JSON list of C-alpha atoms in Angstrom, two decimals:
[
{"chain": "A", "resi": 45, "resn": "UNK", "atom": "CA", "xyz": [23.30, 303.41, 310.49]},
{"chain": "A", "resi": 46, "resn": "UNK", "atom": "CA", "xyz": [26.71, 304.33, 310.69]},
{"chain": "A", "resi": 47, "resn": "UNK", "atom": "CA", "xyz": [29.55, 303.57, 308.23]},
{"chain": "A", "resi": 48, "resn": "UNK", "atom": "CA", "xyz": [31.45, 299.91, 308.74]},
{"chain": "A", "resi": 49, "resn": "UNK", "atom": "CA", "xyz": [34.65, 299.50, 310.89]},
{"chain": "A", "resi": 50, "resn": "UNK", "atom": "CA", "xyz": [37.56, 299.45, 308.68]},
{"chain": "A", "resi": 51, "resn": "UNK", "atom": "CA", "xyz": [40.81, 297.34, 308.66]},
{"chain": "A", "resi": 52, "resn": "UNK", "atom": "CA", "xyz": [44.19, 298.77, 309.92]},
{"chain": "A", "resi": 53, "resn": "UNK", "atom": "CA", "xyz": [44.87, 298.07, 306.49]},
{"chain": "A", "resi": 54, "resn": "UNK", "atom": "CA", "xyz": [42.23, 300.01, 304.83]},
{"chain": "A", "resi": 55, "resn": "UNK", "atom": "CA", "xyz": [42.66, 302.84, 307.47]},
{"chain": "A", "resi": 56, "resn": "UNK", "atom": "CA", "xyz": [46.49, 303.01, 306.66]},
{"chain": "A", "resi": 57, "resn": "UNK", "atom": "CA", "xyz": [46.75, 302.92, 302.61]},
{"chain": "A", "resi": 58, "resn": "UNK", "atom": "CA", "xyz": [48.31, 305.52, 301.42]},
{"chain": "A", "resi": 59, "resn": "UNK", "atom": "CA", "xyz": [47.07, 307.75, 298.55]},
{"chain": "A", "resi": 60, "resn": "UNK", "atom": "CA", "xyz": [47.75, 306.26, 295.07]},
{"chain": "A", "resi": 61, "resn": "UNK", "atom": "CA", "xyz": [49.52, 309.54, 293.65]},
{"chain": "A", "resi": 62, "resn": "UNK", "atom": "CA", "xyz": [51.92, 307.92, 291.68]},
{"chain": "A", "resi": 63, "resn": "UNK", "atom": "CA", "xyz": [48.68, 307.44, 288.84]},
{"chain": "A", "resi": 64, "resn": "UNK", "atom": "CA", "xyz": [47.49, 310.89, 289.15]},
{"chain": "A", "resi": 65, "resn": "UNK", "atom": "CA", "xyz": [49.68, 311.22, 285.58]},
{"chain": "A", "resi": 66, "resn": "UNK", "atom": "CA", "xyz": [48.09, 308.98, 284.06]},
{"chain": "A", "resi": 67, "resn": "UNK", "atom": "CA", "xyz": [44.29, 309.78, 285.73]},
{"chain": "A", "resi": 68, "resn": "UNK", "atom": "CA", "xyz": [45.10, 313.56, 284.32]},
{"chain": "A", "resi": 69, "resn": "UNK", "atom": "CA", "xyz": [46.03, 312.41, 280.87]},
{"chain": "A", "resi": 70, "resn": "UNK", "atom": "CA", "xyz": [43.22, 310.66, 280.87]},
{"chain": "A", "resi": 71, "resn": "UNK", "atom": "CA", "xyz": [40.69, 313.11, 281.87]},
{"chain": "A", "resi": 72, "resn": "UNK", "atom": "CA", "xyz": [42.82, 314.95, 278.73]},
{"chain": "A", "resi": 73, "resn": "UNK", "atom": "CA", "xyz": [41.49, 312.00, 276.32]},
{"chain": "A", "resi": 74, "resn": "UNK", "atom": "CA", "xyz": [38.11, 312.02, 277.75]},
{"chain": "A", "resi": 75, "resn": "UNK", "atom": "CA", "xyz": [37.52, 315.63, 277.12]},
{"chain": "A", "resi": 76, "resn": "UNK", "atom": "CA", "xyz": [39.23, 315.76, 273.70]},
{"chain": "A", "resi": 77, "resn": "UNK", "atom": "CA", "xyz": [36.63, 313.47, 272.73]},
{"chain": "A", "resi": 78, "resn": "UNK", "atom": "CA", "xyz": [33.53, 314.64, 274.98]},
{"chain": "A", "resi": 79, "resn": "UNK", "atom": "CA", "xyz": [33.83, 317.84, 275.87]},
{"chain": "A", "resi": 80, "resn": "UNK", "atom": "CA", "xyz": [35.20, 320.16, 273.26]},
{"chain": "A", "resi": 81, "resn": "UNK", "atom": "CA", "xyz": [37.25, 322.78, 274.25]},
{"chain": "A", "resi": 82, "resn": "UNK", "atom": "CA", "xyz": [34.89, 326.01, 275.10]},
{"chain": "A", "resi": 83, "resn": "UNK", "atom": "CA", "xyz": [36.50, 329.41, 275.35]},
{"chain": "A", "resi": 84, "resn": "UNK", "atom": "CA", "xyz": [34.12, 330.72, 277.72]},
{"chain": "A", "resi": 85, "resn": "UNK", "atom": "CA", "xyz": [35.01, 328.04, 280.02]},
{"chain": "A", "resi": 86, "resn": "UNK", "atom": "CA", "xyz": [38.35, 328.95, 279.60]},
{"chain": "A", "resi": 87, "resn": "UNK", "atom": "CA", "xyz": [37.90, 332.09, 280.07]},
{"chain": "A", "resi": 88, "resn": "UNK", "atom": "CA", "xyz": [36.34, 331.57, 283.30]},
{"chain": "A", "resi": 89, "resn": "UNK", "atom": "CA", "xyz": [39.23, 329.67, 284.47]},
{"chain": "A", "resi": 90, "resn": "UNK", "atom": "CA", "xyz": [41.38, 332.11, 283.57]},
{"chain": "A", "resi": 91, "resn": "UNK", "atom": "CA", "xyz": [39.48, 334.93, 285.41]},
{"chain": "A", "resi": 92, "resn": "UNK", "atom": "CA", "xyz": [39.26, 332.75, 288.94]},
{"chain": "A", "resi": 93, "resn": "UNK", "atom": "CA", "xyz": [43.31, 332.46, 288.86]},
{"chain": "A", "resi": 94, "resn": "UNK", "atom": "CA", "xyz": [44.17, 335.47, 288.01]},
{"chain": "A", "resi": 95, "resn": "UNK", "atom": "CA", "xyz": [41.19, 336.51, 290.90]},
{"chain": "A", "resi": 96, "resn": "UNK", "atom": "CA", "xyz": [43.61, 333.99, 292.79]},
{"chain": "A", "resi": 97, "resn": "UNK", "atom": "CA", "xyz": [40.57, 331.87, 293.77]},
{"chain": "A", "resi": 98, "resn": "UNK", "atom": "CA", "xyz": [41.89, 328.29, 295.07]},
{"chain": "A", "resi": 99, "resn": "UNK", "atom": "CA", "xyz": [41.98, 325.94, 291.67]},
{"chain": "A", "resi": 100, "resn": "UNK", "atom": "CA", "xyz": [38.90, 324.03, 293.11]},
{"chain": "A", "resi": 101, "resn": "UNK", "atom": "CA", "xyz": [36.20, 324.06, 290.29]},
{"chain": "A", "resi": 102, "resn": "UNK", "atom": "CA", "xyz": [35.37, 320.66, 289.01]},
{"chain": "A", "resi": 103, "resn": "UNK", "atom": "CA", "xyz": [36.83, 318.68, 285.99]},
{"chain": "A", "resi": 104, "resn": "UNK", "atom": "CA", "xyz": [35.48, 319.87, 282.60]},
{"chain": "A", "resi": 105, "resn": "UNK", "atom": "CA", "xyz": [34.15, 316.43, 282.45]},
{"chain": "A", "resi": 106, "resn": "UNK", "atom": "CA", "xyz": [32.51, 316.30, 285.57]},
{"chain": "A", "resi": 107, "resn": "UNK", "atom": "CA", "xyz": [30.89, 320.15, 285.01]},
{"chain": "A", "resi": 108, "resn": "UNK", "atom": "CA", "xyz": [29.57, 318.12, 281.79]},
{"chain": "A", "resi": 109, "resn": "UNK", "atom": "CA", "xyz": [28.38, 315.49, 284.29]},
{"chain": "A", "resi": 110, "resn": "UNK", "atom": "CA", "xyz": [26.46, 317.88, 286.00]},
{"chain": "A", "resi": 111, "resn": "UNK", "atom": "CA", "xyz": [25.11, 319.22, 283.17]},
{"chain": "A", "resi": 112, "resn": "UNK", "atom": "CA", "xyz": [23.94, 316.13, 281.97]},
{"chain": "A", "resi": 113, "resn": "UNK", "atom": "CA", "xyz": [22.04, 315.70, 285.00]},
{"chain": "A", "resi": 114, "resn": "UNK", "atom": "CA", "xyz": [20.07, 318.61, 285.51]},
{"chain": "A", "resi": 115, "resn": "UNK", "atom": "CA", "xyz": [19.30, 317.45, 281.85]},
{"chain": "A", "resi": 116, "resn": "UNK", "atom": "CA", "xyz": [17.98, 314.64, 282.41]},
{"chain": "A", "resi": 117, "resn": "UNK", "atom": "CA", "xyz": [16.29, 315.54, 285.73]},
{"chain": "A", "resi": 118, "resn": "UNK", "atom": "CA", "xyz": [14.45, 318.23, 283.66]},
{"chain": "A", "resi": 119, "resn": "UNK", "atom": "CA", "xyz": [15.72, 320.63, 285.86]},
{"chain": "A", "resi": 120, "resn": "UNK", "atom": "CA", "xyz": [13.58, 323.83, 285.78]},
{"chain": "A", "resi": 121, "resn": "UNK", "atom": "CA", "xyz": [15.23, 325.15, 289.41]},
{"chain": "A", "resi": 122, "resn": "UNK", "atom": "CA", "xyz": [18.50, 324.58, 290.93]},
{"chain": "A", "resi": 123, "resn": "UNK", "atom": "CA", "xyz": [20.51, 325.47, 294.38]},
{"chain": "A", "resi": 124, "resn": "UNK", "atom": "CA", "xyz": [24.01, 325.30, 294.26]},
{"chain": "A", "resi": 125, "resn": "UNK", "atom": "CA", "xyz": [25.54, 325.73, 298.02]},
{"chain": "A", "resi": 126, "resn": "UNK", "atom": "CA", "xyz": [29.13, 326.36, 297.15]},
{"chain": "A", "resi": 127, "resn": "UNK", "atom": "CA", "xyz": [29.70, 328.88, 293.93]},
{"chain": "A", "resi": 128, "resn": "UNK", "atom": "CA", "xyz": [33.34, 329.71, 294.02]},
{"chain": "A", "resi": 129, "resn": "UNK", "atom": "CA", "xyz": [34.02, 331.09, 290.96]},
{"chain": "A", "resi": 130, "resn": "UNK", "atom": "CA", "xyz": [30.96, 330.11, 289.03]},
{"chain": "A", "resi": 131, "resn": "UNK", "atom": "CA", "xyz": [32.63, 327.66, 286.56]},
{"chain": "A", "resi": 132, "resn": "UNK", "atom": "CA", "xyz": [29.77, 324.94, 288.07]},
{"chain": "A", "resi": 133, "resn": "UNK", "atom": "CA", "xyz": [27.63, 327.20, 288.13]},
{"chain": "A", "resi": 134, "resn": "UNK", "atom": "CA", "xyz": [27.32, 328.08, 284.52]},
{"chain": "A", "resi": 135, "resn": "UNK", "atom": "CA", "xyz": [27.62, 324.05, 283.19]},
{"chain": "A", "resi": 136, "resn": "UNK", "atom": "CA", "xyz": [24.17, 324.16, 285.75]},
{"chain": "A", "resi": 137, "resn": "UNK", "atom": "CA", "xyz": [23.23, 327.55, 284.24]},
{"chain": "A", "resi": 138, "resn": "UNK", "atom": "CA", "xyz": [23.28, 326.11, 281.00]},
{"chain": "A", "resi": 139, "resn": "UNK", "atom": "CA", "xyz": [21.12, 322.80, 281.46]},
{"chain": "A", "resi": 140, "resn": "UNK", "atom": "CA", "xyz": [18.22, 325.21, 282.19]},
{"chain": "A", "resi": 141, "resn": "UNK", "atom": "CA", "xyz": [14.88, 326.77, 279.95]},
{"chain": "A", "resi": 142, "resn": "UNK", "atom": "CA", "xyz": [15.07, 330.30, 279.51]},
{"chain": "A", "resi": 143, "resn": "UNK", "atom": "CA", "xyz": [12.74, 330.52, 282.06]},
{"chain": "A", "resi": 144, "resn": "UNK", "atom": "CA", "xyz": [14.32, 328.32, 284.61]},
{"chain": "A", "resi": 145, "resn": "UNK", "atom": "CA", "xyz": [16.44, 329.44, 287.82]},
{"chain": "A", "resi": 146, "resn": "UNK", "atom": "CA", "xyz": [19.84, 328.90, 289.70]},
{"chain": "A", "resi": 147, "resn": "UNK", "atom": "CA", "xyz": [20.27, 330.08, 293.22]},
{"chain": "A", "resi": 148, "resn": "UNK", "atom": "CA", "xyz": [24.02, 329.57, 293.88]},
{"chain": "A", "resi": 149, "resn": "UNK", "atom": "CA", "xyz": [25.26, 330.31, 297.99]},
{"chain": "A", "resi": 150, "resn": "UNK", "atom": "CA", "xyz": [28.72, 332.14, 298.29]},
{"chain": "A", "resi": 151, "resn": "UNK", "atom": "CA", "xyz": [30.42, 332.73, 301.74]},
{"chain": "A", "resi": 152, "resn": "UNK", "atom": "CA", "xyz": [33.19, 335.16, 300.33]},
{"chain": "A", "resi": 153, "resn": "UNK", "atom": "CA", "xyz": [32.42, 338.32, 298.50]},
{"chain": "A", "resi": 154, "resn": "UNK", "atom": "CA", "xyz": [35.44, 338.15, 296.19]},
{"chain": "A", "resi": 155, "resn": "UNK", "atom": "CA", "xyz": [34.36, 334.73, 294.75]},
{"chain": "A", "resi": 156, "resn": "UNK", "atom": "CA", "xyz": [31.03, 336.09, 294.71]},
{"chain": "A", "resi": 157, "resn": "UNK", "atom": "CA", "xyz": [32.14, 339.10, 292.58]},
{"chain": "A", "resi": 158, "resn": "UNK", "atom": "CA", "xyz": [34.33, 336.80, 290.40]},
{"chain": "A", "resi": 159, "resn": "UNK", "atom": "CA", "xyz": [31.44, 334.22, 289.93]},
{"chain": "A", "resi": 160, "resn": "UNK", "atom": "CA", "xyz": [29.28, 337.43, 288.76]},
{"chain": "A", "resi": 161, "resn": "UNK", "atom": "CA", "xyz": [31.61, 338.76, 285.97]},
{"chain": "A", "resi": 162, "resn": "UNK", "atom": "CA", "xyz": [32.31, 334.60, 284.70]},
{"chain": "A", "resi": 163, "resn": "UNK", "atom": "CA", "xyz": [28.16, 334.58, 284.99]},
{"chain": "A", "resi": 164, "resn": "UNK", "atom": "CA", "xyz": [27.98, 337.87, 282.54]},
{"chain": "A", "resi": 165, "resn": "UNK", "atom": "CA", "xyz": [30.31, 336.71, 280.33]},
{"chain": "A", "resi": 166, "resn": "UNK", "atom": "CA", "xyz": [28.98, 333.36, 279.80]},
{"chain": "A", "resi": 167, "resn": "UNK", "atom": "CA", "xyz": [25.55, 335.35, 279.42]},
{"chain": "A", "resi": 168, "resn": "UNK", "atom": "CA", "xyz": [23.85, 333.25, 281.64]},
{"chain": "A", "resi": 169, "resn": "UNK", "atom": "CA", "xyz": [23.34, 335.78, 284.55]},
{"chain": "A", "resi": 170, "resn": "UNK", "atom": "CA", "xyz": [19.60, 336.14, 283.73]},
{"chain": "A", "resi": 171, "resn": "UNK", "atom": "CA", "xyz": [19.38, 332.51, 285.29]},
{"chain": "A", "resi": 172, "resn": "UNK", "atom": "CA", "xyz": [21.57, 333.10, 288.40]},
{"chain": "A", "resi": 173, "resn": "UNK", "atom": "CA", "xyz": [20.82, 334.38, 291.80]},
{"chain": "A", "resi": 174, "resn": "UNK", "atom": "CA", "xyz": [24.27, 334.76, 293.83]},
{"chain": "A", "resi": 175, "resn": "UNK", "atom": "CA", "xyz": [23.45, 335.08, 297.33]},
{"chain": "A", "resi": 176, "resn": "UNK", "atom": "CA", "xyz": [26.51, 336.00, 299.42]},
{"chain": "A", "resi": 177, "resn": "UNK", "atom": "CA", "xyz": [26.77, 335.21, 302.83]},
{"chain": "A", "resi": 178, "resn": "UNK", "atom": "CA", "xyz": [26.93, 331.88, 305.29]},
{"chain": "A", "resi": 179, "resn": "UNK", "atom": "CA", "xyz": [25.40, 329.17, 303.43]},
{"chain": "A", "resi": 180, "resn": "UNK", "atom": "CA", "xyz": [23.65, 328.14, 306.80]},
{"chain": "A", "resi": 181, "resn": "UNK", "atom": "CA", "xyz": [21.93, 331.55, 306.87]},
{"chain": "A", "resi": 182, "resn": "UNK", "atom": "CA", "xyz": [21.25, 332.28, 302.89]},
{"chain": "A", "resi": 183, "resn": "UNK", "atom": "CA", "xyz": [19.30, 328.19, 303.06]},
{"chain": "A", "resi": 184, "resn": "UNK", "atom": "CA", "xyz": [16.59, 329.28, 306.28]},
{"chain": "A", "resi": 185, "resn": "UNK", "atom": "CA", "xyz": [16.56, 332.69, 304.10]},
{"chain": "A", "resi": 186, "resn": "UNK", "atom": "CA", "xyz": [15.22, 331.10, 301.27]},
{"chain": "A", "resi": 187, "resn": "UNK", "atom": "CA", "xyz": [13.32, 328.67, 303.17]},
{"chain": "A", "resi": 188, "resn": "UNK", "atom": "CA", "xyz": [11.53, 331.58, 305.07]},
{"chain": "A", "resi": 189, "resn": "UNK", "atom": "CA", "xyz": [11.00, 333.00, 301.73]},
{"chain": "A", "resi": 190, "resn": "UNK", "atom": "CA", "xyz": [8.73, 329.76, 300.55]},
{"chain": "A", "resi": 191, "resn": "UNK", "atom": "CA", "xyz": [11.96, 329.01, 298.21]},
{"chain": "A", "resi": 192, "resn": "UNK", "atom": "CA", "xyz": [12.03, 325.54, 295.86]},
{"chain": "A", "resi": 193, "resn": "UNK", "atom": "CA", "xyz": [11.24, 322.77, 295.93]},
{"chain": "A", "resi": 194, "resn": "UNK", "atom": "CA", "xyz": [14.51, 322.86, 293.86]},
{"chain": "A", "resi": 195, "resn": "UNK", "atom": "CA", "xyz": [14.89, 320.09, 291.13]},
{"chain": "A", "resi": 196, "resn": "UNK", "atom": "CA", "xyz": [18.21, 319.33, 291.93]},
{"chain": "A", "resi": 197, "resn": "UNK", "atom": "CA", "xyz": [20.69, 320.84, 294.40]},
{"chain": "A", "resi": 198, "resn": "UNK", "atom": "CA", "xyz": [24.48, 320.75, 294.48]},
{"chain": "A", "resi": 199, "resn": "UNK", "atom": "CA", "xyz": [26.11, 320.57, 297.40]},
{"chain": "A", "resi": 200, "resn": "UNK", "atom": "CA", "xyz": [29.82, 321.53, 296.82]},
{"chain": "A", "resi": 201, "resn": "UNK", "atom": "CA", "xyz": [30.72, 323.85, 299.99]},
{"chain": "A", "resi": 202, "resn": "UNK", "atom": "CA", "xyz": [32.41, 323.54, 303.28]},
{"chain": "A", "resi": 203, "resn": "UNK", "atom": "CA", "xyz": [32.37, 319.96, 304.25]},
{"chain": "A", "resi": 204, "resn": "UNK", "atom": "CA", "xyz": [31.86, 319.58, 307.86]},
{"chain": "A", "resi": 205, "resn": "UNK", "atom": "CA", "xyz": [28.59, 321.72, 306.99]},
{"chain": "A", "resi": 206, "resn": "UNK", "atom": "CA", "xyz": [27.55, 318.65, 304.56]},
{"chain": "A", "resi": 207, "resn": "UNK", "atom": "CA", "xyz": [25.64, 317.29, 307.77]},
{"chain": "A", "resi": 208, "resn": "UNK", "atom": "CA", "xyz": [23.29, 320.37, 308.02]},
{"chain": "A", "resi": 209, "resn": "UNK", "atom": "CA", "xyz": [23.25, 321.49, 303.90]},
{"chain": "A", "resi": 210, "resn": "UNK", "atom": "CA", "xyz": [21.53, 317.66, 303.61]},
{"chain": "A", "resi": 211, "resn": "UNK", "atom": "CA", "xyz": [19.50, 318.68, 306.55]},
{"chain": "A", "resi": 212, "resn": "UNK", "atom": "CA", "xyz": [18.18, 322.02, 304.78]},
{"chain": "A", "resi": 213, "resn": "UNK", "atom": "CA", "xyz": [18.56, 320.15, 301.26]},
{"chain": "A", "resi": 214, "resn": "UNK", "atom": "CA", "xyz": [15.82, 317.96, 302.12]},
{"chain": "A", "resi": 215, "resn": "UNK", "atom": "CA", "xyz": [13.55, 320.78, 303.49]},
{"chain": "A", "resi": 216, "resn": "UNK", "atom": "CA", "xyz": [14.32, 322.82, 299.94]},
{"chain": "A", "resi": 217, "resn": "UNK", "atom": "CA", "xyz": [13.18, 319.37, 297.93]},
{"chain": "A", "resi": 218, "resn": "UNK", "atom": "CA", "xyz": [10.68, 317.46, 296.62]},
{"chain": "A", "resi": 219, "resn": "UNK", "atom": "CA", "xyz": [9.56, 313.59, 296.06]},
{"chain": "A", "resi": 220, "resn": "UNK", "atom": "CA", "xyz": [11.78, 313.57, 292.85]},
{"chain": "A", "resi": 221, "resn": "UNK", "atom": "CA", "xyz": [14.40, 316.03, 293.45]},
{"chain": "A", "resi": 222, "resn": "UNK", "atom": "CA", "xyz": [17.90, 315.07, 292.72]},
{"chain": "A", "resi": 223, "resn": "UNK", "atom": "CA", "xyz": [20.59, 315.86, 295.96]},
{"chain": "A", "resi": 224, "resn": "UNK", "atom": "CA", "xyz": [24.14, 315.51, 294.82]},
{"chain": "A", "resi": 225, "resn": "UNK", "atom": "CA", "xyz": [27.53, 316.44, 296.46]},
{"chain": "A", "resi": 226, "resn": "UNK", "atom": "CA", "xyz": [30.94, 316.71, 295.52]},
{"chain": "A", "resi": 227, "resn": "UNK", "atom": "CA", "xyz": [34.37, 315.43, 296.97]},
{"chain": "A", "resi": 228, "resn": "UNK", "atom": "CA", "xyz": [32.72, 312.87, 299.18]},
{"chain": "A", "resi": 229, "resn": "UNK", "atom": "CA", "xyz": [36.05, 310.26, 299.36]},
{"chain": "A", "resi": 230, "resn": "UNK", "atom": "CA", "xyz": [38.85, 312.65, 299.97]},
{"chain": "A", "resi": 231, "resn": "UNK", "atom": "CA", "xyz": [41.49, 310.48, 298.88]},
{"chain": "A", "resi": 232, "resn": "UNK", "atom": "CA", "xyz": [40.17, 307.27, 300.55]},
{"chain": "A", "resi": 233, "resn": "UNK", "atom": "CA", "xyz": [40.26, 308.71, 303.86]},
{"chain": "A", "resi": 234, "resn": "UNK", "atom": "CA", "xyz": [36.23, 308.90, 304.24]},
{"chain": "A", "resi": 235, "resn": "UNK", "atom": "CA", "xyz": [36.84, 304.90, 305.18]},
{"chain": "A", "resi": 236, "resn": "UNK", "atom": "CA", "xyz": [39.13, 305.98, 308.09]},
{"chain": "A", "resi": 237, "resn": "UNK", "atom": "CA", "xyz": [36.76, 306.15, 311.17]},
{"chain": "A", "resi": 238, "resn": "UNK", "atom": "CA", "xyz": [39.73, 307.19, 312.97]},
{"chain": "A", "resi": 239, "resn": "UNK", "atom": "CA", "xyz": [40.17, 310.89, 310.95]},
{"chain": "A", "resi": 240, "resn": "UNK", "atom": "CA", "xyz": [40.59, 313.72, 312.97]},
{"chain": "A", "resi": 241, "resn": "UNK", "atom": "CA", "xyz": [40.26, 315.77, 309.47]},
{"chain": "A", "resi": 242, "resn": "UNK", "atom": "CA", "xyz": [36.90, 317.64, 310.41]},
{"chain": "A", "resi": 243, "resn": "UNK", "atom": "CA", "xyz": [36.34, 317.90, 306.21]},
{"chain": "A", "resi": 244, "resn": "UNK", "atom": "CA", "xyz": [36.36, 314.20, 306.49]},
{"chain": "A", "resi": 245, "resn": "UNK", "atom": "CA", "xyz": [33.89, 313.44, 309.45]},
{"chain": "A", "resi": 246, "resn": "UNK", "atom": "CA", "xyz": [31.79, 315.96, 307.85]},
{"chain": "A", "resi": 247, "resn": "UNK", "atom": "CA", "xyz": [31.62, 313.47, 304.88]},
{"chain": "A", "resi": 248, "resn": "UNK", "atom": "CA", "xyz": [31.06, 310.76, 306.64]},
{"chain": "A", "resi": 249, "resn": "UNK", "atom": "CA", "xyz": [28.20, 312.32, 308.81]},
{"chain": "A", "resi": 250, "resn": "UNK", "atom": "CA", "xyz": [26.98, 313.61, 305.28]},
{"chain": "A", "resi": 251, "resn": "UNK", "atom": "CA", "xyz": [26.44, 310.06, 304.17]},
{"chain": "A", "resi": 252, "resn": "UNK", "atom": "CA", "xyz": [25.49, 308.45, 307.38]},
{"chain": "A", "resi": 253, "resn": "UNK", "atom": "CA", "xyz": [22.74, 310.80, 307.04]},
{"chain": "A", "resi": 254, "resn": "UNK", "atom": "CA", "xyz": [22.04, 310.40, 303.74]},
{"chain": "A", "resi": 255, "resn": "UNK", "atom": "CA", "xyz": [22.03, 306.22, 305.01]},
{"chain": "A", "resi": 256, "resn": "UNK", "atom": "CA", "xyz": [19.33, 306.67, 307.67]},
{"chain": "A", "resi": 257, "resn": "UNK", "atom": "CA", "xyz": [17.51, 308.74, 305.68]},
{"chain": "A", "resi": 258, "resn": "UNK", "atom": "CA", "xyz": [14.40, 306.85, 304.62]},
{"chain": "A", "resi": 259, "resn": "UNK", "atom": "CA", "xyz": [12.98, 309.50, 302.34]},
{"chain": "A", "resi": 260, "resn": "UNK", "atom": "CA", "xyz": [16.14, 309.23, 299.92]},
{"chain": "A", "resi": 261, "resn": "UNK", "atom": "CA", "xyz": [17.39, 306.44, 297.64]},
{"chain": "A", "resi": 262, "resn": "UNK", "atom": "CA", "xyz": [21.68, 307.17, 297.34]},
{"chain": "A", "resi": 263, "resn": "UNK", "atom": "CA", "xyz": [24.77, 305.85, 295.62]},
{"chain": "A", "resi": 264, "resn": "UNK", "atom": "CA", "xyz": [28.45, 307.24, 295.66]},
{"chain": "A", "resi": 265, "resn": "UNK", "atom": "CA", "xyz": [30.97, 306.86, 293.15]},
{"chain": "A", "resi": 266, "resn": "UNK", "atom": "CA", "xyz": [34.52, 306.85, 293.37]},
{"chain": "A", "resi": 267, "resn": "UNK", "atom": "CA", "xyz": [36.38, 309.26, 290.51]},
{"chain": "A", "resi": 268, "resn": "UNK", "atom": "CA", "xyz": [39.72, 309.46, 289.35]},
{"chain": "A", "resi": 269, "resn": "UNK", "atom": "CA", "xyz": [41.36, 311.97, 287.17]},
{"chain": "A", "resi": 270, "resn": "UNK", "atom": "CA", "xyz": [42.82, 315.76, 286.83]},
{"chain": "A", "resi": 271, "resn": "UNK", "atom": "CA", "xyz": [41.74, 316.62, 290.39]},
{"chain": "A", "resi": 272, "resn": "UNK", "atom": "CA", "xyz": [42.77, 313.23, 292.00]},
{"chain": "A", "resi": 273, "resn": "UNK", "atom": "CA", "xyz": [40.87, 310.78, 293.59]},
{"chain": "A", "resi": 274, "resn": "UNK", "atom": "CA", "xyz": [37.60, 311.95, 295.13]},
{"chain": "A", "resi": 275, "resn": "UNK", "atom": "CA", "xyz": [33.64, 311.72, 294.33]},
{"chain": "A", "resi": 276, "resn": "UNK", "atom": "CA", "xyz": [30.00, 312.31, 294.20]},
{"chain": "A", "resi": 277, "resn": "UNK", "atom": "CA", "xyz": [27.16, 311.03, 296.05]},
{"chain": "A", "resi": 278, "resn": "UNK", "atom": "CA", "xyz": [23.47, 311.13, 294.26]},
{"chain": "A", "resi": 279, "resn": "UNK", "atom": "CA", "xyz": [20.49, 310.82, 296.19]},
{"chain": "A", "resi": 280, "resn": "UNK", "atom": "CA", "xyz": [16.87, 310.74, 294.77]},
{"chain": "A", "resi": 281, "resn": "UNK", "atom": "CA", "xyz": [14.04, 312.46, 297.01]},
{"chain": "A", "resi": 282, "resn": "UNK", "atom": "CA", "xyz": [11.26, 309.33, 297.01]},
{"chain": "A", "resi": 283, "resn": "UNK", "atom": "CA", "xyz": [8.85, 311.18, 299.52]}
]
């Protein structure tokens, strides 16, 4: 199955950045009300830009998302491909029994070394496993190591790898586990067919996959707010 032919129209509509004011104050509101204000967190954001890490993490609202999921997944193990600075990292962290586990993939040893210190100072570092390295090579690693079947993974990394993390993701899972990734409409352009963005026709490959994929059940949600207009896909492991 591959993703529907799109209209000139559709392929040609530019992104709607005169609302990202009001999608940011927005988010603001939400998180006023939902997510109280968490110095830690703070903290953590504060350590990745003065590290001069790209300002990448997810929304406070959407790191409660996450946590909210591994929640109600019952999460007991979790593999994050894509750490950064750890700010995701510790909203998973913290959805998890004191006896529960995060293995979180990190390509450059400065964000890996960032993510640690956020990771102590959160004090959830018992939980974590930073691997650093190529995510490609860290998932047959822990594959040849009998790793998972992880609860829920988070896919959040180098997009035109999406194809091949949902390829490993799947191997790392179980009938039940929760797959989810991040940044999946890229400003609208994952309709354009025509992209010669290879972040986007990663994306698309991602969920064309994810499409054909008979062992997986999968939505995708648009999202608006304080880091523009993007979104998740969720896909539930059936067999």
């Amino acid at each position: 199955m591959t993703l529907s032919n799109e209209s000139p129209e559709v392929r040609n509509e530019p992104a709607r950045t005169d609302l990202s004011g009001k999608w940011s104050h927005v988010d603001a509101c939400l998180n006023e009300w939902l997510v109280p204000a968490d110095p830690v967190m703070t903290a953590v954001l504060a350590n990745n830009a003065s590290a001069d890490l790209p300002p990448i993490d997810v929304a406070p609202n959407q790191g409660k998302l996450l946590h909210l999921l591994a929640k109600i997944q019952g999460a007991r193990s979790i593999l994050e491909i894509g750490t950064l600075g750890g700010y995701s990292t510790i909203w998973l962290a913290r959805a998890l029994p004191e006896d529960g586990k995060i293995v979180t993939l990190e390509y450059d040893p400065h964000h890996a070394e960032t993510a640690r210190h956020n990771l102590s100072q959160a004090g959830v570092s018992h939980l974590v496993d930073v691997r650093v390295g190529e995510a490609l090579g860290s998932l047959e690693q822990l594959y040849a190591e009998g790793a998972g079947p992880f609860d829920l993974i988070f896919i959040d990394a180098d997009k035109p790898n999406n194809p091949d993390y949902f390829k490993w993701a799947l191997k790392l899972s179980r009938p039940g586990s929760l797959i989810i990734g991040d940044n999946v409409i890229r400003d609208g352009e994952v309709a354009n067919r025509h992209s010669t963005d290879p972040r986007v026709q990663g994306v698309r490959t991602f969920l064309e996959l994810i499409a054909a994929e008979p062992r997986v059940t999968a939505t995708a949600l648009q999202t608006v707010g304080s880091k523009g207009y993007d979104g998740f896909v969720l896909a539930l492991v059936t067999e």
